PDB file of C-alpha atoms in Angstrom:
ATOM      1  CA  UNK A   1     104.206 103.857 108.285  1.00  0.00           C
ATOM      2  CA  UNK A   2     100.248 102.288 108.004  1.00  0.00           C
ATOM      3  CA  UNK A   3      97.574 104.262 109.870  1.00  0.00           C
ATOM      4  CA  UNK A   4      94.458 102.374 111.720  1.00  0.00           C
ATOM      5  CA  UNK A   5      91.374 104.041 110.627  1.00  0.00           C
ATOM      6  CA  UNK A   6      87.913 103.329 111.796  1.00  0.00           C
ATOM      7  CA  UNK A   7      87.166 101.545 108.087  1.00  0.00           C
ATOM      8  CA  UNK A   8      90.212  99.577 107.825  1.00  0.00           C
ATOM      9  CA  UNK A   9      94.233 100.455 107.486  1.00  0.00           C
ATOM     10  CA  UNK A  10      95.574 103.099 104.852  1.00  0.00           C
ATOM     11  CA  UNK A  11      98.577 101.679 102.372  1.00  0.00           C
ATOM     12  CA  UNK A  12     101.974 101.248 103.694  1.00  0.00           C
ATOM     13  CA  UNK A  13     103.902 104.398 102.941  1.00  0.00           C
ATOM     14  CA  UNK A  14     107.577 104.228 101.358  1.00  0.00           C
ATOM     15  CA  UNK A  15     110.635 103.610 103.540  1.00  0.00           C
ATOM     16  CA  UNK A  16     111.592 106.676 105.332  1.00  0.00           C
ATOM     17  CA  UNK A  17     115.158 107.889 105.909  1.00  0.00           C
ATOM     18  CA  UNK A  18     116.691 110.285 108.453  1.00  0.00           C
ATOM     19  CA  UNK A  19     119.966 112.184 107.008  1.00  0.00           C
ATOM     20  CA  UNK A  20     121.612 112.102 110.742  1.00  0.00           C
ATOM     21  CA  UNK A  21     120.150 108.579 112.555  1.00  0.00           C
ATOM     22  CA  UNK A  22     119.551 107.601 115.776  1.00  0.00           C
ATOM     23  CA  UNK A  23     121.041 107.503 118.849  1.00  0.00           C
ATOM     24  CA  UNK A  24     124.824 109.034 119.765  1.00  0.00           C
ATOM     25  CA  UNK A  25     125.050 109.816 115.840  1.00  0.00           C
ATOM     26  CA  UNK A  26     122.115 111.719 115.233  1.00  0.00           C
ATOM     27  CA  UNK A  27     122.121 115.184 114.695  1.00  0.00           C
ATOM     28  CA  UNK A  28     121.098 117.838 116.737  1.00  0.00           C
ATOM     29  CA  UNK A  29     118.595 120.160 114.914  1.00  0.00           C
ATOM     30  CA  UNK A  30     114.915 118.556 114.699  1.00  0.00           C
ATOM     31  CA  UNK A  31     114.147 116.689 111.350  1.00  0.00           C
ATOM     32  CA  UNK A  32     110.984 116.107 109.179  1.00  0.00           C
ATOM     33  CA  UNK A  33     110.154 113.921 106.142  1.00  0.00           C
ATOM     34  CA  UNK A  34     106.894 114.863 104.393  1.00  0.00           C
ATOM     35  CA  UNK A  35     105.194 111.408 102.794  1.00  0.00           C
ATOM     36  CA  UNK A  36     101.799 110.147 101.821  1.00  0.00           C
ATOM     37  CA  UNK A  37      99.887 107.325 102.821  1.00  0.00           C
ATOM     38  CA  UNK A  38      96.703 105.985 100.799  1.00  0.00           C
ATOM     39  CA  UNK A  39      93.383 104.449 101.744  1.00  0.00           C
ATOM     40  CA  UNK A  40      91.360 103.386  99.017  1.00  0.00           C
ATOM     41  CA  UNK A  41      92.883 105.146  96.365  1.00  0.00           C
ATOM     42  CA  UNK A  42      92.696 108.765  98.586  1.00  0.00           C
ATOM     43  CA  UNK A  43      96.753 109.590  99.720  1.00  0.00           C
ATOM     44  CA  UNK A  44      96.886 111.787 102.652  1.00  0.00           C
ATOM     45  CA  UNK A  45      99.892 114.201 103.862  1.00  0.00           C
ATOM     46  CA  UNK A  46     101.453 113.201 106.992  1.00  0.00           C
ATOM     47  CA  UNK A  47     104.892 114.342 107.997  1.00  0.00           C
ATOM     48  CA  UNK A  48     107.236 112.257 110.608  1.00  0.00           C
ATOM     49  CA  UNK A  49     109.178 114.679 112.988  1.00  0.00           C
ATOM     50  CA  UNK A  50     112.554 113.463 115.104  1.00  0.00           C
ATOM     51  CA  UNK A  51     113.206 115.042 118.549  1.00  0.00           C
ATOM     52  CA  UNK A  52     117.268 116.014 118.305  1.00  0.00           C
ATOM     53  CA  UNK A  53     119.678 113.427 120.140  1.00  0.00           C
ATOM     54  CA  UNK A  54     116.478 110.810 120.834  1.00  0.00           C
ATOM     55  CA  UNK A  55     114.682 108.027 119.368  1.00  0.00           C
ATOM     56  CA  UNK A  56     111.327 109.558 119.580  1.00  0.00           C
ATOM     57  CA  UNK A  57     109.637 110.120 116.229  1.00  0.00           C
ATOM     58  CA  UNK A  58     105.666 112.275 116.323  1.00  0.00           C
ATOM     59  CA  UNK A  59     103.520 111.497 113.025  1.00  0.00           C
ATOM     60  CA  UNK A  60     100.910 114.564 112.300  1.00  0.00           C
ATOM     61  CA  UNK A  61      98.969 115.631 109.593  1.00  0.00           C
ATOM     62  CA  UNK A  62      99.987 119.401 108.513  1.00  0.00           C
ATOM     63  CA  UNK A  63      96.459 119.538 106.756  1.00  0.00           C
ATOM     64  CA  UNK A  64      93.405 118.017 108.447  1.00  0.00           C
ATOM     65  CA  UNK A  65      89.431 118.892 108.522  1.00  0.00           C
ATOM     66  CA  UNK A  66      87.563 119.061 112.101  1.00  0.00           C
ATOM     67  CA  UNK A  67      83.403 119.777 112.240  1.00  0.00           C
ATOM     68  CA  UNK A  68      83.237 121.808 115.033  1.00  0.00           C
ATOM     69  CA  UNK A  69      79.360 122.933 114.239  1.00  0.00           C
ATOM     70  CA  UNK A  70      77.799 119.880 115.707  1.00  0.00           C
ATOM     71  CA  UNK A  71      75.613 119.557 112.211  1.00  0.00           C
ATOM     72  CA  UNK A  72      77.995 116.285 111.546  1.00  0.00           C
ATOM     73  CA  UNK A  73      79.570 117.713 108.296  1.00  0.00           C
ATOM     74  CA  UNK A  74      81.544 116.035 105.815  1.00  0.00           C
ATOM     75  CA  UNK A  75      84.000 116.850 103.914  1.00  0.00           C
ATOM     76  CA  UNK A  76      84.842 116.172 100.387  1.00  0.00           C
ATOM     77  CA  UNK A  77      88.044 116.394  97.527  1.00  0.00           C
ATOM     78  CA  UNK A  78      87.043 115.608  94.188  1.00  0.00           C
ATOM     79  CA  UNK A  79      84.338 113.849  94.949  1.00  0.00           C
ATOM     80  CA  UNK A  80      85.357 111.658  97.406  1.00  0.00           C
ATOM     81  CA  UNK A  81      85.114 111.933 101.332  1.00  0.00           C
ATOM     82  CA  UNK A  82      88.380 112.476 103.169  1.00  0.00           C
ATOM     83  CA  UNK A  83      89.656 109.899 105.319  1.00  0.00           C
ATOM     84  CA  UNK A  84      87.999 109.696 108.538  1.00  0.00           C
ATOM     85  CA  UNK A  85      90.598 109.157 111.347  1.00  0.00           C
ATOM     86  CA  UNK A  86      89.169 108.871 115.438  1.00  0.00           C
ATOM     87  CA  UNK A  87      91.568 109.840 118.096  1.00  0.00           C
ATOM     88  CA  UNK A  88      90.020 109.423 121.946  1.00  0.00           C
ATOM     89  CA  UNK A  89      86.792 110.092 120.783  1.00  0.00           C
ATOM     90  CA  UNK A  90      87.453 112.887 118.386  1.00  0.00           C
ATOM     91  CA  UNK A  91      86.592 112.163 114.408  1.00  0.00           C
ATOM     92  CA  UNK A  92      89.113 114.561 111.920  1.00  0.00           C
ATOM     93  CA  UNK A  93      89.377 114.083 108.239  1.00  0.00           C
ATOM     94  CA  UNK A  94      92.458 113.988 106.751  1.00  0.00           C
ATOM     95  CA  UNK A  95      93.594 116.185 103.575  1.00  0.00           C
ATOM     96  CA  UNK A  96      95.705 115.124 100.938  1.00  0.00           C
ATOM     97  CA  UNK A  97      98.753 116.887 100.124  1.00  0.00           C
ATOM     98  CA  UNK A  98      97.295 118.835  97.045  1.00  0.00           C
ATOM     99  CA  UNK A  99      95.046 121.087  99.547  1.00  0.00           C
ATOM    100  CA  UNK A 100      96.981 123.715 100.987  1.00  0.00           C
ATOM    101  CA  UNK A 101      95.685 126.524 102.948  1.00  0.00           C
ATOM    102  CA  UNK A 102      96.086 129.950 101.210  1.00  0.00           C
ATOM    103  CA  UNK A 103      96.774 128.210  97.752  1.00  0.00           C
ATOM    104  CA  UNK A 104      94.640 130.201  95.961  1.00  0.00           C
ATOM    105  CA  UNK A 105      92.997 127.635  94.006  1.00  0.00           C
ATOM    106  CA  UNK A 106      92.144 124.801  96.402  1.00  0.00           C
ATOM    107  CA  UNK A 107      88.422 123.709  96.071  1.00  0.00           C
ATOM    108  CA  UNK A 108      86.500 121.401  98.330  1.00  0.00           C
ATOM    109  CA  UNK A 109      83.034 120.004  99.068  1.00  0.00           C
ATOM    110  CA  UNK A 110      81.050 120.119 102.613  1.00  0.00           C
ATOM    111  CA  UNK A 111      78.248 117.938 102.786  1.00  0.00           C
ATOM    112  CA  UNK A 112      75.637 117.393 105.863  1.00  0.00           C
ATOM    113  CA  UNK A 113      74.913 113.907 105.472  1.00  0.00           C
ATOM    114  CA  UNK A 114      71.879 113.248 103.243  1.00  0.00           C
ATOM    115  CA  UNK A 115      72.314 115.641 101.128  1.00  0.00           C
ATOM    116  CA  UNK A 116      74.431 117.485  98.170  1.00  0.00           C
ATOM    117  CA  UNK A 117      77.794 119.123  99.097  1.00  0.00           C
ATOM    118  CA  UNK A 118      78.594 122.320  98.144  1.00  0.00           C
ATOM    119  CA  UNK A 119      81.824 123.824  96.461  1.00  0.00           C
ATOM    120  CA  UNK A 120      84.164 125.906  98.600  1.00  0.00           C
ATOM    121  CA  UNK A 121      87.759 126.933  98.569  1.00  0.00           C
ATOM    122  CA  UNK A 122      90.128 126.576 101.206  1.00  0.00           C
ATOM    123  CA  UNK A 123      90.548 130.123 102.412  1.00  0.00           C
ATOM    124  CA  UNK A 124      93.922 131.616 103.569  1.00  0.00           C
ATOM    125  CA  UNK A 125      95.566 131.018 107.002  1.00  0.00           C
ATOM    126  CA  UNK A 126      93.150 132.501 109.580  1.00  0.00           C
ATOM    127  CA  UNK A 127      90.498 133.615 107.515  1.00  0.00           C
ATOM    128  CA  UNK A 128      87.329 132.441 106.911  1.00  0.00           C
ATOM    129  CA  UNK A 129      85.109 131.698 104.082  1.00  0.00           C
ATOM    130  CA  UNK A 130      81.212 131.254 104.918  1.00  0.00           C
ATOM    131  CA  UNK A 131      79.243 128.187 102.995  1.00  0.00           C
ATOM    132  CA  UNK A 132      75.465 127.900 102.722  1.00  0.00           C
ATOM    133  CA  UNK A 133      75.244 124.136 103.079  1.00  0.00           C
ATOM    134  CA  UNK A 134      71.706 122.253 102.086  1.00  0.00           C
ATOM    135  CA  UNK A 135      68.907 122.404 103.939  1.00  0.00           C
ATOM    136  CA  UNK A 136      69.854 126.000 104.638  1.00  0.00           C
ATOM    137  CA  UNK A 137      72.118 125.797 107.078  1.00  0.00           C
ATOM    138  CA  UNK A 138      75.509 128.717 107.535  1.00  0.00           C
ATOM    139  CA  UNK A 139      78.609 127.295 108.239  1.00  0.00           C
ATOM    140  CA  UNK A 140      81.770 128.772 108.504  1.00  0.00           C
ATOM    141  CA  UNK A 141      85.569 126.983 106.626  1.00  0.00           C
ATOM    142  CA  UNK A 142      88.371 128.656 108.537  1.00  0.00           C
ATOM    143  CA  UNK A 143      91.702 127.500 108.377  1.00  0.00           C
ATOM    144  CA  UNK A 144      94.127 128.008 111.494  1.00  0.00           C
ATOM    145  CA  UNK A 145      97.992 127.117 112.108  1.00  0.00           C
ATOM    146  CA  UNK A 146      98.784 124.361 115.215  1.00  0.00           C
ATOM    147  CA  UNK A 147     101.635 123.603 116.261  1.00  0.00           C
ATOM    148  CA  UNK A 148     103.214 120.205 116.371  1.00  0.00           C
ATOM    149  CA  UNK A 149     105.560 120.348 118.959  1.00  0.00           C
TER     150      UNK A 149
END
């Protein structure tokens, strides 16, 4: 699998294999393979879903960053900006696999452009964690389940 990105294309991922297969000998329960793909040196966690009995496949990122304040935030892990991905006119970042909502530990970095970001951790599913970002300005880092069927 290789996503299109506004910047470029991430990495090939590794081959991907389904325990039932396709077609008449596929099983019948719904199955998903968790991989990675990479762009410039950032991986990000995608996961590969097959529909029971068909050969449809849906590709979705569990973990994924929208700015929904209008301010045009970024977001950052360790430094670097996730990977920007635009769907029908929407921009998302995409997280790598080692942020996980509710974790505990999970740190990242919100930015407006222009200036410094600001550490923040990923709070638990459904709550949220307010950020003072530079120049003054609130935001709010919520995290909030979706559903991928």
């Amino acid at each position: 699998v290789r996503l299109a990105v506004p910047s470029g294309f991430t990495d090939w991922s590794n081959w991907l294999r389904w325990q039932g297969g396709f077609g008449q000998k596929a099983k019948m329960e719904t199955e998903e393979v968790e991989f990675t793909v990479s762009f410039r040196g950032m991986p990000v966690a995608l996961t590969l879903k097959r529909e029971p009995g068909r050969r449809r496949v849906v590709i979705f990122a569990p973990f994924w960053f929208v700015d929904t304040t209008g301010l045009n935030a970024r977001l950052y892990v360790g430094g670097r900006q996730a990977v920007l991905f635009s769907w029908e006119g929407n921009t998302i970042c995409l997280l790598p696999p080692i942020i996980k909502p509710g974790a505990g530990s999970c740190q990242v970095e919100l930015a407006l452009e222009g200036h410094p970001p600001v550490m923040t951790k990923v709070p638990p599913l459904g709550s949220p964690e307010a950020v003072l970002l530079p120049p003054n300005r609130a935001a709010v880092l919520r995290t909030e389940r979706i559903s991928a069927a």
